[in-house]
PDB file of C-alpha atoms in Angstrom:
ATOM      1  CA  MET P1285      -3.937   7.251 -17.812  1.00  0.00           C
ATOM      2  CA  SER P1286      -1.739   9.712 -18.682  1.00  0.00           C
ATOM      3  CA  ARG P1287       1.857   9.898 -17.447  1.00  0.00           C
ATOM      4  CA  LYS P1288       1.308  13.518 -16.362  1.00  0.00           C
ATOM      5  CA  ASN P1289       3.653  14.003 -12.939  1.00  0.00           C
ATOM      6  CA  HIS P1290       1.599  13.657  -9.885  1.00  0.00           C
ATOM      7  CA  HIS P1291       2.795  15.966  -7.359  1.00  0.00           C
ATOM      8  CA  ILE P1292       3.453  14.538  -4.187  1.00  0.00           C
ATOM      9  CA  ALA P1293       4.628  16.826  -0.249  1.00  0.00           C
ATOM     10  CA  VAL P1294       6.654  14.306   2.441  1.00  0.00           C
ATOM     11  CA  LEU P1295       6.284  17.667   5.156  1.00  0.00           C
ATOM     12  CA  VAL P1296       8.747  16.819   8.862  1.00  0.00           C
ATOM     13  CA  LEU P1297       7.287  17.250  11.838  1.00  0.00           C
ATOM     14  CA  GLU P1298       9.658  18.017  14.434  1.00  0.00           C
ATOM     15  CA  GLY P1299      10.700  14.629  16.222  1.00  0.00           C
ATOM     16  CA  ALA P1300      11.029  12.888  12.463  1.00  0.00           C
ATOM     17  CA  LYS P1301      11.742   9.172  12.071  1.00  0.00           C
ATOM     18  CA  PRO P1302      14.492   9.370   9.350  1.00  0.00           C
ATOM     19  CA  LEU P1303      12.849   5.190   7.590  1.00  0.00           C
ATOM     20  CA  ASP P1304       9.327   6.860   7.228  1.00  0.00           C
ATOM     21  CA  VAL P1305      11.065   9.891   5.725  1.00  0.00           C
ATOM     22  CA  GLY P1306      12.529   8.041   3.575  1.00  0.00           C
ATOM     23  CA  ILE P1307      10.084   6.075   2.832  1.00  0.00           C
ATOM     24  CA  PRO P1308       7.745   8.213   0.346  1.00  0.00           C
ATOM     25  CA  ALA P1309      10.873   9.893  -0.521  1.00  0.00           C
ATOM     26  CA  GLN P1310      12.182   6.665  -2.261  1.00  0.00           C
ATOM     27  CA  VAL P1311       9.244   5.223  -3.343  1.00  0.00           C
ATOM     28  CA  PHE P1312       7.898   8.024  -5.376  1.00  0.00           C
ATOM     29  CA  SER P1313      11.638   9.527  -6.312  1.00  0.00           C
ATOM     30  CA  ASN P1314      12.676  11.588  -9.110  1.00  0.00           C
ATOM     31  CA  ARG P1315      13.510   9.794 -11.711  1.00  0.00           C
ATOM     32  CA  PRO P1316      12.982   8.708 -15.791  1.00  0.00           C
ATOM     33  CA  SER P1317      10.539   5.930 -15.248  1.00  0.00           C
ATOM     34  CA  MET P1318       8.112   8.166 -12.468  1.00  0.00           C
ATOM     35  CA  PRO P1319       5.385   9.707 -13.010  1.00  0.00           C
ATOM     36  CA  TYR P1320       5.620  11.340  -9.313  1.00  0.00           C
ATOM     37  CA  GLU P1321       8.025  14.732  -8.346  1.00  0.00           C
ATOM     38  CA  VAL P1322       8.879  14.769  -4.767  1.00  0.00           C
ATOM     39  CA  ARG P1323       9.284  17.441  -3.135  1.00  0.00           C
ATOM     40  CA  VAL P1324      10.473  17.153   1.265  1.00  0.00           C
ATOM     41  CA  CYS P1325       8.919  21.009   3.213  1.00  0.00           C
ATOM     42  CA  GLY P1326       8.461  21.336   6.673  1.00  0.00           C
ATOM     43  CA  ALA P1327       6.198  23.557   8.732  1.00  0.00           C
ATOM     44  CA  ALA P1328       8.560  26.618   7.976  1.00  0.00           C
ATOM     45  CA  PRO P1329      12.189  25.844   5.687  1.00  0.00           C
ATOM     46  CA  GLY P1330      15.450  25.611   7.537  1.00  0.00           C
ATOM     47  CA  LEU P1331      16.738  22.828   9.650  1.00  0.00           C
ATOM     48  CA  VAL P1332      14.192  20.245  11.378  1.00  0.00           C
ATOM     49  CA  THR P1333      15.615  18.197  14.485  1.00  0.00           C
ATOM     50  CA  GLY P1334      14.418  14.320  13.854  1.00  0.00           C
ATOM     51  CA  GLY P1335      14.620  11.776  15.199  1.00  0.00           C
ATOM     52  CA  ASP P1336      17.411   8.846  16.040  1.00  0.00           C
ATOM     53  CA  GLY P1337      20.022  11.599  15.867  1.00  0.00           C
ATOM     54  CA  LEU P1338      19.065  13.365  12.236  1.00  0.00           C
ATOM     55  CA  SER P1339      18.446  16.455  11.686  1.00  0.00           C
ATOM     56  CA  TYR P1340      17.113  17.565   8.248  1.00  0.00           C
ATOM     57  CA  HIS P1341      17.373  20.873   6.234  1.00  0.00           C
ATOM     58  CA  VAL P1342      14.480  21.774   4.473  1.00  0.00           C
ATOM     59  CA  ALA P1343      14.370  23.884   1.505  1.00  0.00           C
ATOM     60  CA  GLU P1344      10.196  24.760   1.311  1.00  0.00           C
ATOM     61  CA  GLY P1345       7.373  24.625   4.402  1.00  0.00           C
ATOM     62  CA  LEU P1346       4.484  24.876   4.166  1.00  0.00           C
ATOM     63  CA  GLU P1347       3.683  26.883   0.582  1.00  0.00           C
ATOM     64  CA  ALA P1348       4.674  23.348  -0.724  1.00  0.00           C
ATOM     65  CA  PHE P1349       1.113  21.909  -0.162  1.00  0.00           C
ATOM     66  CA  GLU P1350       0.063  24.456  -3.068  1.00  0.00           C
ATOM     67  CA  HIS P1351       0.574  22.635  -5.845  1.00  0.00           C
ATOM     68  CA  ALA P1352       0.489  19.333  -4.373  1.00  0.00           C
ATOM     69  CA  ASP P1353      -1.656  16.404  -5.031  1.00  0.00           C
ATOM     70  CA  THR P1354      -0.735  13.709  -2.691  1.00  0.00           C
ATOM     71  CA  ILE P1355       0.849  15.360   1.160  1.00  0.00           C
ATOM     72  CA  PHE P1356       2.907  11.455   3.440  1.00  0.00           C
ATOM     73  CA  ILE P1357       3.466  12.603   7.148  1.00  0.00           C
ATOM     74  CA  PRO P1358       5.713  10.220   8.039  1.00  0.00           C
ATOM     75  CA  GLY P1359       5.571   9.820  11.771  1.00  0.00           C
ATOM     76  CA  TYR P1360       7.156  11.274  14.774  1.00  0.00           C
ATOM     77  CA  ARG P1361       8.484  11.431  18.236  1.00  0.00           C
ATOM     78  CA  ASP P1362       6.293  11.157  21.485  1.00  0.00           C
ATOM     79  CA  PRO P1363       2.454  11.707  18.486  1.00  0.00           C
ATOM     80  CA  ALA P1364       0.188  10.823  22.129  1.00  0.00           C
ATOM     81  CA  THR P1365       1.888  13.725  24.063  1.00  0.00           C
ATOM     82  CA  THR P1366       2.730  16.346  20.681  1.00  0.00           C
ATOM     83  CA  GLU P1367      -0.255  18.301  19.725  1.00  0.00           C
ATOM     84  CA  PRO P1368       1.514  19.196  16.214  1.00  0.00           C
ATOM     85  CA  PRO P1369       1.405  22.809  15.088  1.00  0.00           C
ATOM     86  CA  ALA P1370      -2.112  24.644  14.152  1.00  0.00           C
ATOM     87  CA  ALA P1371      -0.655  25.747  11.181  1.00  0.00           C
ATOM     88  CA  VAL P1372       0.865  22.594  10.220  1.00  0.00           C
ATOM     89  CA  VAL P1373      -3.367  21.128  10.859  1.00  0.00           C
ATOM     90  CA  GLY P1374      -5.005  23.847   9.209  1.00  0.00           C
ATOM     91  CA  ALA P1375      -2.155  23.691   5.745  1.00  0.00           C
ATOM     92  CA  LEU P1376      -3.495  19.582   6.401  1.00  0.00           C
ATOM     93  CA  MET P1377      -7.017  21.046   5.827  1.00  0.00           C
ATOM     94  CA  ALA P1378      -6.785  23.396   3.696  1.00  0.00           C
ATOM     95  CA  ALA P1379      -4.517  20.678   0.935  1.00  0.00           C
ATOM     96  CA  HIS P1380      -7.340  19.108   1.620  1.00  0.00           C
ATOM     97  CA  GLU P1381     -10.376  21.189   0.791  1.00  0.00           C
ATOM     98  CA  ARG P1382      -8.412  21.654  -2.870  1.00  0.00           C
ATOM     99  CA  GLY P1383      -8.951  17.956  -3.490  1.00  0.00           C
ATOM    100  CA  THR P1384      -5.505  17.323  -2.113  1.00  0.00           C
ATOM    101  CA  ARG P1385      -5.455  13.384  -0.766  1.00  0.00           C
ATOM    102  CA  LEU P1386      -3.474  12.560   2.452  1.00  0.00           C
ATOM    103  CA  ALA P1387      -1.772   9.995   3.624  1.00  0.00           C
ATOM    104  CA  ALA P1388       0.436   9.155   7.111  1.00  0.00           C
ATOM    105  CA  ILE P1389       3.138   7.439   7.604  1.00  0.00           C
ATOM    106  CA  SER P1390       2.617   5.266  11.093  1.00  0.00           C
ATOM    107  CA  THR P1391       2.287   7.322  13.918  1.00  0.00           C
ATOM    108  CA  GLY P1392       2.079  10.314  11.577  1.00  0.00           C
ATOM    109  CA  ALA P1393      -1.998   9.355  12.144  1.00  0.00           C
ATOM    110  CA  PHE P1394      -2.142  11.197  15.323  1.00  0.00           C
ATOM    111  CA  ALA P1395      -0.918  15.150  12.989  1.00  0.00           C
ATOM    112  CA  LEU P1396      -3.132  14.151  10.663  1.00  0.00           C
ATOM    113  CA  ALA P1397      -6.073  12.986  13.043  1.00  0.00           C
ATOM    114  CA  ALA P1398      -5.638  16.751  14.877  1.00  0.00           C
ATOM    115  CA  THR P1399      -7.718  17.466  11.625  1.00  0.00           C
ATOM    116  CA  GLY P1400     -10.669  16.345  12.250  1.00  0.00           C
ATOM    117  CA  LEU P1401     -10.698  14.286   9.018  1.00  0.00           C
ATOM    118  CA  LEU P1402     -10.581  10.601  10.370  1.00  0.00           C
ATOM    119  CA  ASP P1403     -13.312  10.526  12.007  1.00  0.00           C
ATOM    120  CA  GLY P1404     -16.352   7.879  11.471  1.00  0.00           C
ATOM    121  CA  LYS P1405     -13.571   6.664   9.547  1.00  0.00           C
ATOM    122  CA  ARG P1406     -11.198   3.874   9.905  1.00  0.00           C
ATOM    123  CA  ALA P1407      -6.967   3.784  10.659  1.00  0.00           C
ATOM    124  CA  THR P1408      -4.726   2.993  11.495  1.00  0.00           C
ATOM    125  CA  THR P1409      -1.315   3.999  12.714  1.00  0.00           C
ATOM    126  CA  HIS P1410       2.087   1.447  14.619  1.00  0.00           C
ATOM    127  CA  TRP P1411       0.357  -1.321  17.472  1.00  0.00           C
ATOM    128  CA  HIS P1412       2.640  -0.030  20.062  1.00  0.00           C
ATOM    129  CA  TYR P1413       0.452   3.773  19.970  1.00  0.00           C
ATOM    130  CA  THR P1414      -2.450   2.361  18.248  1.00  0.00           C
ATOM    131  CA  LYS P1415      -4.708   2.921  22.287  1.00  0.00           C
ATOM    132  CA  ALA P1416      -3.822   6.314  21.985  1.00  0.00           C
ATOM    133  CA  LEU P1417      -5.074   7.194  19.158  1.00  0.00           C
ATOM    134  CA  ALA P1418      -8.281   5.497  19.295  1.00  0.00           C
ATOM    135  CA  GLU P1419      -8.006   7.169  23.231  1.00  0.00           C
ATOM    136  CA  ARG P1420      -7.261  10.964  22.105  1.00  0.00           C
ATOM    137  CA  HIS P1421      -9.820  10.571  18.714  1.00  0.00           C
ATOM    138  CA  PRO P1422     -12.537   8.206  19.799  1.00  0.00           C
ATOM    139  CA  LEU P1423     -14.638   9.234  17.351  1.00  0.00           C
ATOM    140  CA  MET P1424     -12.124   6.952  15.095  1.00  0.00           C
ATOM    141  CA  LEU P1425     -12.301   3.919  14.369  1.00  0.00           C
ATOM    142  CA  VAL P1426      -8.274   2.245  14.514  1.00  0.00           C
ATOM    143  CA  ASP P1427      -8.041  -0.867  13.246  1.00  0.00           C
ATOM    144  CA  GLU P1428      -4.757  -2.143  14.823  1.00  0.00           C
ATOM    145  CA  ASN P1429      -4.878  -5.392  12.573  1.00  0.00           C
ATOM    146  CA  VAL P1430      -3.927  -4.120   9.300  1.00  0.00           C
ATOM    147  CA  LEU P1431      -0.690  -3.129   7.571  1.00  0.00           C
ATOM    148  CA  PHE P1432      -2.933   0.638   6.050  1.00  0.00           C
ATOM    149  CA  VAL P1433      -6.415   1.987   5.725  1.00  0.00           C
ATOM    150  CA  ASP P1434      -7.532   3.245   2.099  1.00  0.00           C
ATOM    151  CA  GLU P1435      -9.889   5.682   2.845  1.00  0.00           C
ATOM    152  CA  GLY P1436      -9.705   7.335  -0.790  1.00  0.00           C
ATOM    153  CA  ASP P1437      -8.205  10.707  -0.179  1.00  0.00           C
ATOM    154  CA  VAL P1438      -7.880   9.934   3.548  1.00  0.00           C
ATOM    155  CA  LEU P1439      -5.495   6.862   3.888  1.00  0.00           C
ATOM    156  CA  THR P1440      -2.815   5.417   7.349  1.00  0.00           C
ATOM    157  CA  SER P1441      -0.626   2.917   7.004  1.00  0.00           C
ATOM    158  CA  ALA P1442       1.146   1.566  10.164  1.00  0.00           C
ATOM    159  CA  GLY P1443       4.523   1.539  11.305  1.00  0.00           C
ATOM    160  CA  ALA P1444       7.869   1.758   9.309  1.00  0.00           C
ATOM    161  CA  ALA P1445       8.093  -1.337   6.165  1.00  0.00           C
ATOM    162  CA  SER P1446       4.382  -1.003   5.841  1.00  0.00           C
ATOM    163  CA  GLY P1447       5.228   2.148   4.495  1.00  0.00           C
ATOM    164  CA  ILE P1448       5.949   1.381   1.380  1.00  0.00           C
ATOM    165  CA  ASP P1449       2.817  -1.261   0.751  1.00  0.00           C
ATOM    166  CA  LEU P1450       1.375   2.211   1.294  1.00  0.00           C
ATOM    167  CA  CYS P1451       3.230   3.559  -1.327  1.00  0.00           C
ATOM    168  CA  LEU P1452       2.452   1.066  -3.710  1.00  0.00           C
ATOM    169  CA  HIS P1453      -0.743   0.904  -3.075  1.00  0.00           C
ATOM    170  CA  LEU P1454      -0.800   4.013  -4.363  1.00  0.00           C
ATOM    171  CA  VAL P1455       0.896   3.378  -7.089  1.00  0.00           C
ATOM    172  CA  ARG P1456      -1.189   0.309  -8.475  1.00  0.00           C
ATOM    173  CA  ARG P1457      -4.053   2.972  -7.446  1.00  0.00           C
ATOM    174  CA  ASP P1458      -2.833   5.957  -9.804  1.00  0.00           C
ATOM    175  CA  HIS P1459      -0.968   3.116 -12.880  1.00  0.00           C
ATOM    176  CA  GLY P1460      -1.805   0.347 -12.194  1.00  0.00           C
ATOM    177  CA  VAL P1461       0.570  -2.973 -11.825  1.00  0.00           C
ATOM    178  CA  GLY P1462       2.914  -2.131 -13.882  1.00  0.00           C
ATOM    179  CA  LEU P1463       4.548   0.275 -12.765  1.00  0.00           C
ATOM    180  CA  SER P1464       3.615  -0.963  -8.670  1.00  0.00           C
ATOM    181  CA  ASN P1465       5.577  -4.471 -10.000  1.00  0.00           C
ATOM    182  CA  HIS P1466       8.749  -2.285 -11.186  1.00  0.00           C
ATOM    183  CA  VAL P1467       8.966   0.483  -8.055  1.00  0.00           C
ATOM    184  CA  ALA P1468       8.973  -2.909  -6.153  1.00  0.00           C
ATOM    185  CA  ARG P1469      11.646  -5.100  -8.324  1.00  0.00           C
ATOM    186  CA  ARG P1470      14.100  -1.189  -8.408  1.00  0.00           C
ATOM    187  CA  LEU P1471      13.120  -1.419  -3.992  1.00  0.00           C
ATOM    188  CA  VAL P1472      14.106  -5.660  -3.568  1.00  0.00           C
ATOM    189  CA  ALA P1473      10.376  -4.993  -1.511  1.00  0.00           C
ATOM    190  CA  ALA P1474       7.538  -8.112  -1.817  1.00  0.00           C
ATOM    191  CA  PRO P1475       4.602  -6.243  -5.210  1.00  0.00           C
ATOM    192  CA  TYR P1476       2.019  -6.251  -2.816  1.00  0.00           C
ATOM    193  CA  ARG P1477       0.798  -7.147   0.452  1.00  0.00           C
ATOM    194  CA  SER P1478      -2.705  -7.029   1.435  1.00  0.00           C
ATOM    195  CA  GLY P1479      -3.577  -4.269   3.935  1.00  0.00           C
ATOM    196  CA  GLY P1480      -5.887  -6.235   6.115  1.00  0.00           C
ATOM    197  CA  GLN P1481      -2.838  -8.877   6.300  1.00  0.00           C
ATOM    198  CA  ALA P1482      -2.391  -8.090  10.985  1.00  0.00           C
ATOM    199  CA  GLN P1483       0.689  -6.308  11.680  1.00  0.00           C
ATOM    200  CA  TYR P1484       1.723  -7.887  14.579  1.00  0.00           C
ATOM    201  CA  VAL P1485       0.951 -11.390  15.148  1.00  0.00           C
ATOM    202  CA  PRO P1486       2.629 -13.144  18.282  1.00  0.00           C
ATOM    203  CA  ARG P1487       2.758 -16.125  17.829  1.00  0.00           C
ATOM    204  CA  SER P1488       4.683 -16.195  14.409  1.00  0.00           C
ATOM    205  CA  VAL P1489       4.286 -18.788  11.653  1.00  0.00           C
ATOM    206  CA  PRO P1490       6.998 -20.507  12.291  1.00  0.00           C
ATOM    207  CA  GLU P1491      10.543 -19.627   9.893  1.00  0.00           C
ATOM    208  CA  PRO P1492      11.196 -22.496   8.037  1.00  0.00           C
ATOM    209  CA  LEU P1493       7.464 -22.874   7.200  1.00  0.00           C
ATOM    210  CA  GLY P1494       7.517 -18.915   6.823  1.00  0.00           C
ATOM    211  CA  ASP P1495      10.663 -19.727   3.979  1.00  0.00           C
ATOM    212  CA  LEU P1496       8.643 -22.704   2.391  1.00  0.00           C
ATOM    213  CA  PHE P1497       5.159 -21.087   2.082  1.00  0.00           C
ATOM    214  CA  ALA P1498       6.538 -18.083   0.045  1.00  0.00           C
ATOM    215  CA  SER P1499       8.863 -20.685  -1.941  1.00  0.00           C
ATOM    216  CA  THR P1500       5.112 -22.031  -2.504  1.00  0.00           C
ATOM    217  CA  ARG P1501       3.390 -18.196  -3.430  1.00  0.00           C
ATOM    218  CA  GLU P1502       6.849 -18.100  -6.332  1.00  0.00           C
ATOM    219  CA  TRP P1503       6.193 -21.758  -7.443  1.00  0.00           C
ATOM    220  CA  ALA P1504       2.404 -20.274  -8.135  1.00  0.00           C
ATOM    221  CA  LEU P1505       3.055 -17.766  -9.536  1.00  0.00           C
ATOM    222  CA  ALA P1506       4.771 -18.981 -11.573  1.00  0.00           C
ATOM    223  CA  HIS P1507       1.889 -21.786 -12.858  1.00  0.00           C
ATOM    224  CA  LEU P1508      -1.111 -19.308 -12.249  1.00  0.00           C
ATOM    225  CA  ALA P1509      -2.558 -20.596 -16.074  1.00  0.00           C
ATOM    226  CA  GLU P1510      -2.491 -24.393 -14.160  1.00  0.00           C
ATOM    227  CA  ALA P1511      -5.256 -25.457 -12.228  1.00  0.00           C
ATOM    228  CA  LEU P1512      -4.157 -24.338  -8.560  1.00  0.00           C
ATOM    229  CA  THR P1513      -6.465 -26.505  -5.566  1.00  0.00           C
ATOM    230  CA  LEU P1514      -5.264 -26.164  -2.094  1.00  0.00           C
ATOM    231  CA  GLU P1515      -4.147 -29.349  -2.147  1.00  0.00           C
ATOM    232  CA  ALA P1516      -1.473 -28.704  -4.420  1.00  0.00           C
ATOM    233  CA  LEU P1517      -0.601 -24.421  -2.197  1.00  0.00           C
ATOM    234  CA  ALA P1518      -0.029 -27.400   0.687  1.00  0.00           C
ATOM    235  CA  ARG P1519       1.119 -30.300  -1.069  1.00  0.00           C
ATOM    236  CA  ASN P1520       4.286 -27.933  -2.402  1.00  0.00           C
ATOM    237  CA  ALA P1521       4.108 -26.371   1.068  1.00  0.00           C
ATOM    238  CA  GLY P1522       5.048 -30.093   2.754  1.00  0.00           C
ATOM    239  CA  VAL P1523       2.240 -29.331   5.210  1.00  0.00           C
ATOM    240  CA  SER P1524      -2.076 -30.474   5.705  1.00  0.00           C
ATOM    241  CA  ALA P1525      -4.120 -28.082   3.784  1.00  0.00           C
ATOM    242  CA  ARG P1526      -5.226 -27.609   6.791  1.00  0.00           C
ATOM    243  CA  THR P1527      -1.931 -26.335   8.630  1.00  0.00           C
ATOM    244  CA  PHE P1528      -1.164 -24.252   5.113  1.00  0.00           C
ATOM    245  CA  SER P1529      -4.402 -22.493   4.942  1.00  0.00           C
ATOM    246  CA  ARG P1530      -4.213 -21.453   8.184  1.00  0.00           C
ATOM    247  CA  ARG P1531      -0.211 -20.527   8.469  1.00  0.00           C
ATOM    248  CA  PHE P1532      -1.261 -18.051   4.852  1.00  0.00           C
ATOM    249  CA  VAL P1533      -3.973 -16.490   6.141  1.00  0.00           C
ATOM    250  CA  GLU P1534      -1.482 -14.861   8.966  1.00  0.00           C
ATOM    251  CA  ASP P1535       1.859 -14.645   6.321  1.00  0.00           C
ATOM    252  CA  THR P1536      -0.483 -13.520   3.528  1.00  0.00           C
ATOM    253  CA  GLY P1537      -4.201 -11.312   4.959  1.00  0.00           C
ATOM    254  CA  TYR P1538      -5.763 -13.864   1.962  1.00  0.00           C
ATOM    255  CA  THR P1539      -6.631 -17.882   1.792  1.00  0.00           C
ATOM    256  CA  PRO P1540      -4.427 -19.096  -0.001  1.00  0.00           C
ATOM    257  CA  MET P1541      -7.544 -19.858  -2.790  1.00  0.00           C
ATOM    258  CA  GLN P1542      -8.123 -15.178  -2.218  1.00  0.00           C
ATOM    259  CA  TRP P1543      -4.513 -14.757  -2.734  1.00  0.00           C
ATOM    260  CA  VAL P1544      -4.384 -17.257  -5.863  1.00  0.00           C
ATOM    261  CA  LEU P1545      -7.192 -15.550  -7.435  1.00  0.00           C
ATOM    262  CA  ARG P1546      -5.689 -11.670  -6.782  1.00  0.00           C
ATOM    263  CA  ALA P1547      -2.552 -13.332  -8.017  1.00  0.00           C
ATOM    264  CA  ARG P1548      -4.334 -14.016 -11.704  1.00  0.00           C
ATOM    265  CA  VAL P1549      -6.076 -11.170 -11.872  1.00  0.00           C
ATOM    266  CA  ASP P1550      -2.813  -8.776 -10.695  1.00  0.00           C
ATOM    267  CA  LEU P1551      -1.317 -10.716 -13.867  1.00  0.00           C
ATOM    268  CA  ALA P1552      -4.142 -10.124 -16.148  1.00  0.00           C
ATOM    269  CA  ARG P1553      -4.474  -6.454 -15.404  1.00  0.00           C
ATOM    270  CA  GLU P1554      -0.258  -6.307 -16.360  1.00  0.00           C
ATOM    271  CA  LEU P1555      -1.161  -7.671 -19.151  1.00  0.00           C
ATOM    272  CA  LEU P1556      -3.973  -5.704 -20.334  1.00  0.00           C
ATOM    273  CA  GLU P1557      -1.351  -2.638 -19.912  1.00  0.00           C
ATOM    274  CA  ARG P1558       2.139  -3.815 -21.336  1.00  0.00           C
ATOM    275  CA  THR P1559       0.474  -6.240 -24.262  1.00  0.00           C
ATOM    276  CA  ASP P1560      -2.356  -5.778 -27.128  1.00  0.00           C
ATOM    277  CA  LEU P1561      -3.257  -9.549 -26.188  1.00  0.00           C
ATOM    278  CA  GLY P1562      -7.157 -10.583 -25.868  1.00  0.00           C
ATOM    279  CA  VAL P1563      -9.469 -10.642 -22.487  1.00  0.00           C
ATOM    280  CA  GLU P1564      -9.396 -14.260 -23.921  1.00  0.00           C
ATOM    281  CA  GLN P1565      -6.587 -15.022 -24.469  1.00  0.00           C
ATOM    282  CA  ILE P1566      -5.197 -12.849 -21.108  1.00  0.00           C
ATOM    283  CA  ALA P1567      -8.218 -14.832 -19.485  1.00  0.00           C
ATOM    284  CA  ASP P1568      -6.262 -17.999 -20.599  1.00  0.00           C
ATOM    285  CA  ARG P1569      -2.703 -17.411 -19.435  1.00  0.00           C
ATOM    286  CA  VAL P1570      -3.437 -15.833 -15.899  1.00  0.00           C
ATOM    287  CA  GLY P1571      -5.990 -19.162 -15.012  1.00  0.00           C
ATOM    288  CA  LEU P1572      -9.236 -17.658 -14.952  1.00  0.00           C
ATOM    289  CA  GLY P1573     -10.621 -20.304 -18.218  1.00  0.00           C
ATOM    290  CA  THR P1574     -12.494 -17.582 -20.829  1.00  0.00           C
ATOM    291  CA  GLY P1575     -13.036 -13.893 -21.105  1.00  0.00           C
ATOM    292  CA  ALA P1576     -16.457 -13.786 -18.740  1.00  0.00           C
ATOM    293  CA  ASN P1577     -14.472 -15.305 -16.059  1.00  0.00           C
ATOM    294  CA  LEU P1578     -12.249 -12.698 -16.003  1.00  0.00           C
ATOM    295  CA  ARG P1579     -15.297 -10.358 -16.962  1.00  0.00           C
ATOM    296  CA  LEU P1580     -17.209 -11.216 -13.366  1.00  0.00           C
ATOM    297  CA  HIS P1581     -13.689 -11.070 -10.854  1.00  0.00           C
ATOM    298  CA  PHE P1582     -12.142  -7.626 -12.248  1.00  0.00           C
ATOM    299  CA  HIS P1583     -16.189  -6.376 -11.828  1.00  0.00           C
ATOM    300  CA  ARG P1584     -15.847  -7.957  -8.143  1.00  0.00           C
ATOM    301  CA  ILE P1585     -12.567  -7.023  -7.292  1.00  0.00           C
ATOM    302  CA  LEU P1586     -12.061  -3.798  -9.441  1.00  0.00           C
ATOM    303  CA  GLY P1587     -15.391  -2.095 -10.097  1.00  0.00           C
ATOM    304  CA  THR P1588     -14.401  -2.381 -13.520  1.00  0.00           C
ATOM    305  CA  SER P1589     -14.138  -4.347 -16.710  1.00  0.00           C
ATOM    306  CA  PRO P1590     -11.406  -5.689 -18.211  1.00  0.00           C
ATOM    307  CA  THR P1591     -12.132  -2.972 -21.610  1.00  0.00           C
ATOM    308  CA  GLU P1592     -12.445   0.179 -19.174  1.00  0.00           C
ATOM    309  CA  TYR P1593      -9.428  -0.628 -17.748  1.00  0.00           C
ATOM    310  CA  ARG P1594      -6.999  -1.399 -20.237  1.00  0.00           C
ATOM    311  CA  HIS P1595      -7.861   2.088 -21.696  1.00  0.00           C
ATOM    312  CA  THR P1596      -7.275   4.050 -18.204  1.00  0.00           C
ATOM    313  CA  PHE P1597      -3.907   2.239 -17.899  1.00  0.00           C
ATOM    314  CA  SER P1598      -2.531   1.409 -21.080  1.00  0.00           C
ATOM    315  CA  ALA P1599       0.536   3.201 -22.390  1.00  0.00           C
TER     316      ALA P1599
END
């Protein structure tokens, strides 16, 4: 894929939440290693009063949308009782019509929903506001139990930190696993959390058990070339297979073996992007055995072949 800069516009609305604004600005930051260019804008140039005691001085208004490939709409305060400016809604609709991708973080979903572009589609927002979003926009399919939802050219995420997951997901979509992992390391963030992972689990995983599971996942990543079974993972964590399986789904959004398979495919993706190893060699290194097996899982998970993937994402 071309390393040509992808233009990102971050829209700051009245009451904007600082973390929600900062996440896309930080993830896609203008630096030599990143094929992105970020511009922060508002409904109009000038001072925008934000939430949590902070304000923002933005140099550009909605004209920043004209050259944007992706527009981020960070969350803002009082979304259930505040209508987004009509000019903003119109500009978002016009940008989408031109082919621009729209992504909302947290309560930014309310502004995106006002365009009607989420009608008939799945979407999410911060768990505290999912009921209000569903009531205000009944044609949407609001899912309160996920971190983010990718509907292709319109995306939504839950509160705060799940915006990082959404941004890393888009880096993976745009430029592959290698760059996404590079960004995650820079942010000291988890390389990838399933979009289907629950954003709020009332009965949380006990902290010591959560630490054990994190350690077991790190162990598994270092042993992907070996035979990894549910029993082997549970034994490493020091719990029964049944307990491990149940808690693992709560912690990651995947069953243990689904997670292992995706970790193997992800490692294969990075090797395809960054090395000249053949498909058979890569399959052996990631624990998938044969090139035929690697091709099978690539097709099932990614809808493409290793050869096509390498052609698309190799540097």
